[in-house]
């Protein structure tokens, strides 16, 4: 990827409202896999009317070696119900 060659790996990548159908999740994680630093964070927010369940996102993330940390789940400040706009925090799975 030319971006990685020019700018290097990134410490944090934020993606929002970029998954509309299940077929778009694998290309997203292919890109994240190429551009994210091994110790980096991928922050994912999907607040739109998506036809892709979060379970599908989690399964594909796992295939690419990422885990979602629910204990680090963040919410928008204006989201008082804490359920509409979660910010999912992904990190690369650490080898044991």
mmCIF file with all atom_site columns, C-alpha atoms in Angstrom:
data_model
loop_
_atom_site.group_PDB
_atom_site.id
_atom_site.type_symbol
_atom_site.label_atom_id
_atom_site.label_alt_id
_atom_site.label_comp_id
_atom_site.label_asym_id
_atom_site.label_entity_id
_atom_site.label_seq_id
_atom_site.pdbx_PDB_ins_code
_atom_site.Cartn_x
_atom_site.Cartn_y
_atom_site.Cartn_z
_atom_site.occupancy
_atom_site.B_iso_or_equiv
_atom_site.pdbx_formal_charge
_atom_site.auth_seq_id
_atom_site.auth_comp_id
_atom_site.auth_asym_id
_atom_site.auth_atom_id
_atom_site.pdbx_PDB_model_num
ATOM 1  C CA . UNK A 1 1  ? 0.000   0.000   0.000  1.00 0.00 ? 1  UNK A CA 1
ATOM 2  C CA . UNK A 1 2  ? 1.460   3.323   -1.057 1.00 0.00 ? 2  UNK A CA 1
ATOM 3  C CA . UNK A 1 3  ? 0.110   5.100   2.040  1.00 0.00 ? 3  UNK A CA 1
ATOM 4  C CA . UNK A 1 4  ? 2.096   2.834   4.370  1.00 0.00 ? 4  UNK A CA 1
ATOM 5  C CA . UNK A 1 5  ? 5.237   3.301   2.294  1.00 0.00 ? 5  UNK A CA 1
ATOM 6  C CA . UNK A 1 6  ? 4.935   7.085   2.480  1.00 0.00 ? 6  UNK A CA 1
ATOM 7  C CA . UNK A 1 7  ? 3.584   7.577   6.017  1.00 0.00 ? 7  UNK A CA 1
ATOM 8  C CA . UNK A 1 8  ? 4.444   4.359   7.845  1.00 0.00 ? 8  UNK A CA 1
ATOM 9  C CA . UNK A 1 9  ? 2.260   2.331   10.181 1.00 0.00 ? 9  UNK A CA 1
ATOM 10 C CA . UNK A 1 10 ? -0.292  4.239   12.244 1.00 0.00 ? 10 UNK A CA 1
ATOM 11 C CA . UNK A 1 11 ? -0.726  4.194   16.041 1.00 0.00 ? 11 UNK A CA 1
ATOM 12 C CA . UNK A 1 12 ? -4.472  4.851   15.886 1.00 0.00 ? 12 UNK A CA 1
ATOM 13 C CA . UNK A 1 13 ? -7.001  4.415   13.099 1.00 0.00 ? 13 UNK A CA 1
ATOM 14 C CA . UNK A 1 14 ? -10.587 5.613   13.442 1.00 0.00 ? 14 UNK A CA 1
ATOM 15 C CA . UNK A 1 15 ? -13.376 4.327   11.199 1.00 0.00 ? 15 UNK A CA 1
ATOM 16 C CA . UNK A 1 16 ? -16.978 5.432   11.429 1.00 0.00 ? 16 UNK A CA 1
ATOM 17 C CA . UNK A 1 17 ? -20.050 4.586   9.380  1.00 0.00 ? 17 UNK A CA 1
ATOM 18 C CA . UNK A 1 18 ? -18.017 2.645   6.833  1.00 0.00 ? 18 UNK A CA 1
ATOM 19 C CA . UNK A 1 19 ? -19.664 -0.783  7.002  1.00 0.00 ? 19 UNK A CA 1
ATOM 20 C CA . UNK A 1 20 ? -23.021 -1.045  5.267  1.00 0.00 ? 20 UNK A CA 1
ATOM 21 C CA . UNK A 1 21 ? -23.022 -4.655  4.101  1.00 0.00 ? 21 UNK A CA 1
ATOM 22 C CA . UNK A 1 22 ? -21.176 -7.752  5.339  1.00 0.00 ? 22 UNK A CA 1
ATOM 23 C CA . UNK A 1 23 ? -19.034 -7.859  2.175  1.00 0.00 ? 23 UNK A CA 1
ATOM 24 C CA . UNK A 1 24 ? -17.347 -4.576  3.165  1.00 0.00 ? 24 UNK A CA 1
ATOM 25 C CA . UNK A 1 25 ? -15.916 -5.872  6.469  1.00 0.00 ? 25 UNK A CA 1
ATOM 26 C CA . UNK A 1 26 ? -13.074 -8.018  5.080  1.00 0.00 ? 26 UNK A CA 1
ATOM 27 C CA . UNK A 1 27 ? -11.664 -5.207  2.900  1.00 0.00 ? 27 UNK A CA 1
ATOM 28 C CA . UNK A 1 28 ? -11.832 -2.896  5.925  1.00 0.00 ? 28 UNK A CA 1
ATOM 29 C CA . UNK A 1 29 ? -9.786  -5.281  8.070  1.00 0.00 ? 29 UNK A CA 1
ATOM 30 C CA . UNK A 1 30 ? -7.370  -5.977  5.204  1.00 0.00 ? 30 UNK A CA 1
ATOM 31 C CA . UNK A 1 31 ? -6.666  -2.243  5.152  1.00 0.00 ? 31 UNK A CA 1
ATOM 32 C CA . UNK A 1 32 ? -6.409  -1.965  8.936  1.00 0.00 ? 32 UNK A CA 1
ATOM 33 C CA . UNK A 1 33 ? -4.092  -4.974  9.003  1.00 0.00 ? 33 UNK A CA 1
ATOM 34 C CA . UNK A 1 34 ? -1.747  -3.270  6.529  1.00 0.00 ? 34 UNK A CA 1
ATOM 35 C CA . UNK A 1 35 ? -1.778  0.222   8.033  1.00 0.00 ? 35 UNK A CA 1
ATOM 36 C CA . UNK A 1 36 ? -1.986  -0.285  11.804 1.00 0.00 ? 36 UNK A CA 1
ATOM 37 C CA . UNK A 1 37 ? 1.157   -0.486  13.909 1.00 0.00 ? 37 UNK A CA 1
ATOM 38 C CA . UNK A 1 38 ? 1.440   -3.852  15.721 1.00 0.00 ? 38 UNK A CA 1
ATOM 39 C CA . UNK A 1 39 ? 0.723   -2.140  19.060 1.00 0.00 ? 39 UNK A CA 1
ATOM 40 C CA . UNK A 1 40 ? -1.854  0.277   17.629 1.00 0.00 ? 40 UNK A CA 1
ATOM 41 C CA . UNK A 1 41 ? -5.558  0.791   18.289 1.00 0.00 ? 41 UNK A CA 1
ATOM 42 C CA . UNK A 1 42 ? -8.377  0.557   15.799 1.00 0.00 ? 42 UNK A CA 1
ATOM 43 C CA . UNK A 1 43 ? -11.462 2.503   16.920 1.00 0.00 ? 43 UNK A CA 1
ATOM 44 C CA . UNK A 1 44 ? -14.641 1.477   15.135 1.00 0.00 ? 44 UNK A CA 1
ATOM 45 C CA . UNK A 1 45 ? -18.020 3.225   15.305 1.00 0.00 ? 45 UNK A CA 1
ATOM 46 C CA . UNK A 1 46 ? -20.930 2.120   13.175 1.00 0.00 ? 46 UNK A CA 1
ATOM 47 C CA . UNK A 1 47 ? -23.987 4.246   13.958 1.00 0.00 ? 47 UNK A CA 1
ATOM 48 C CA . UNK A 1 48 ? -25.716 4.167   10.607 1.00 0.00 ? 48 UNK A CA 1
ATOM 49 C CA . UNK A 1 49 ? -28.491 1.835   9.560  1.00 0.00 ? 49 UNK A CA 1
ATOM 50 C CA . UNK A 1 50 ? -26.206 -1.045  8.728  1.00 0.00 ? 50 UNK A CA 1
ATOM 51 C CA . UNK A 1 51 ? -27.230 -4.366  7.269  1.00 0.00 ? 51 UNK A CA 1
ATOM 52 C CA . UNK A 1 52 ? -24.116 -5.875  8.841  1.00 0.00 ? 52 UNK A CA 1
ATOM 53 C CA . UNK A 1 53 ? -24.495 -7.211  12.383 1.00 0.00 ? 53 UNK A CA 1
ATOM 54 C CA . UNK A 1 54 ? -21.699 -6.399  14.834 1.00 0.00 ? 54 UNK A CA 1
ATOM 55 C CA . UNK A 1 55 ? -21.254 -10.151 15.331 1.00 0.00 ? 55 UNK A CA 1
ATOM 56 C CA . UNK A 1 56 ? -20.078 -10.397 11.693 1.00 0.00 ? 56 UNK A CA 1
ATOM 57 C CA . UNK A 1 57 ? -17.585 -7.578  12.277 1.00 0.00 ? 57 UNK A CA 1
ATOM 58 C CA . UNK A 1 58 ? -16.236 -9.335  15.369 1.00 0.00 ? 58 UNK A CA 1
ATOM 59 C CA . UNK A 1 59 ? -15.890 -12.662 13.554 1.00 0.00 ? 59 UNK A CA 1
ATOM 60 C CA . UNK A 1 60 ? -13.976 -11.147 10.644 1.00 0.00 ? 60 UNK A CA 1
ATOM 61 C CA . UNK A 1 61 ? -11.801 -9.123  13.010 1.00 0.00 ? 61 UNK A CA 1
ATOM 62 C CA . UNK A 1 62 ? -10.859 -12.390 14.716 1.00 0.00 ? 62 UNK A CA 1
ATOM 63 C CA . UNK A 1 63 ? -9.924  -13.928 11.362 1.00 0.00 ? 63 UNK A CA 1
ATOM 64 C CA . UNK A 1 64 ? -7.461  -11.046 10.870 1.00 0.00 ? 64 UNK A CA 1
ATOM 65 C CA . UNK A 1 65 ? -5.972  -11.480 14.357 1.00 0.00 ? 65 UNK A CA 1
ATOM 66 C CA . UNK A 1 66 ? -7.821  -8.666  16.124 1.00 0.00 ? 66 UNK A CA 1
ATOM 67 C CA . UNK A 1 67 ? -9.796  -8.766  19.360 1.00 0.00 ? 67 UNK A CA 1
ATOM 68 C CA . UNK A 1 68 ? -12.432 -6.303  20.507 1.00 0.00 ? 68 UNK A CA 1
ATOM 69 C CA . UNK A 1 69 ? -12.045 -5.242  24.117 1.00 0.00 ? 69 UNK A CA 1
ATOM 70 C CA . UNK A 1 70 ? -15.451 -4.711  25.661 1.00 0.00 ? 70 UNK A CA 1
ATOM 71 C CA . UNK A 1 71 ? -13.816 -3.567  28.885 1.00 0.00 ? 71 UNK A CA 1
ATOM 72 C CA . UNK A 1 72 ? -12.510 -0.602  26.862 1.00 0.00 ? 72 UNK A CA 1
ATOM 73 C CA . UNK A 1 73 ? -15.822 0.137   25.149 1.00 0.00 ? 73 UNK A CA 1
ATOM 74 C CA . UNK A 1 74 ? -16.256 3.897   24.883 1.00 0.00 ? 74 UNK A CA 1
ATOM 75 C CA . UNK A 1 75 ? -19.357 5.987   24.256 1.00 0.00 ? 75 UNK A CA 1
ATOM 76 C CA . UNK A 1 76 ? -20.015 9.442   22.864 1.00 0.00 ? 76 UNK A CA 1
ATOM 77 C CA . UNK A 1 77 ? -20.399 12.063  25.597 1.00 0.00 ? 77 UNK A CA 1
ATOM 78 C CA . UNK A 1 78 ? -23.926 12.860  24.420 1.00 0.00 ? 78 UNK A CA 1
ATOM 79 C CA . UNK A 1 79 ? -25.046 9.228   24.464 1.00 0.00 ? 79 UNK A CA 1
ATOM 80 C CA . UNK A 1 80 ? -26.671 9.068   27.890 1.00 0.00 ? 80 UNK A CA 1
ATOM 81 C CA . UNK A 1 81 ? -28.255 5.669   27.221 1.00 0.00 ? 81 UNK A CA 1
ATOM 82 C CA . UNK A 1 82 ? -24.832 4.175   26.408 1.00 0.00 ? 82 UNK A CA 1
ATOM 83 C CA . UNK A 1 83 ? -26.159 1.914   23.720 1.00 0.00 ? 83 UNK A CA 1
ATOM 84 C CA . UNK A 1 84 ? -26.598 3.838   20.486 1.00 0.00 ? 84 UNK A CA 1
ATOM 85 C CA . UNK A 1 85 ? -23.045 4.821   19.522 1.00 0.00 ? 85 UNK A CA 1
ATOM 86 C CA . UNK A 1 86 ? -20.435 2.527   21.039 1.00 0.00 ? 86 UNK A CA 1
ATOM 87 C CA . UNK A 1 87 ? -16.812 3.009   20.047 1.00 0.00 ? 87 UNK A CA 1
ATOM 88 C CA . UNK A 1 88 ? -15.389 -0.489  19.691 1.00 0.00 ? 88 UNK A CA 1
ATOM 89 C CA . UNK A 1 89 ? -11.698 -0.758  20.576 1.00 0.00 ? 89 UNK A CA 1
ATOM 90 C CA . UNK A 1 90 ? -9.736  -3.342  18.587 1.00 0.00 ? 90 UNK A CA 1
ATOM 91 C CA . UNK A 1 91 ? -6.176  -4.460  19.260 1.00 0.00 ? 91 UNK A CA 1
ATOM 92 C CA . UNK A 1 92 ? -4.083  -7.116  17.618 1.00 0.00 ? 92 UNK A CA 1
ATOM 93 C CA . UNK A 1 93 ? -4.198  -10.431 19.420 1.00 0.00 ? 93 UNK A CA 1
ATOM 94 C CA . UNK A 1 94 ? -1.043  -10.979 21.431 1.00 0.00 ? 94 UNK A CA 1
ATOM 95 C CA . UNK A 1 95 ? 0.774   -14.230 20.786 1.00 0.00 ? 95 UNK A CA 1
ATOM 96 C CA . UNK A 1 96 ? 1.180   -16.314 23.923 1.00 0.00 ? 96 UNK A CA 1
#
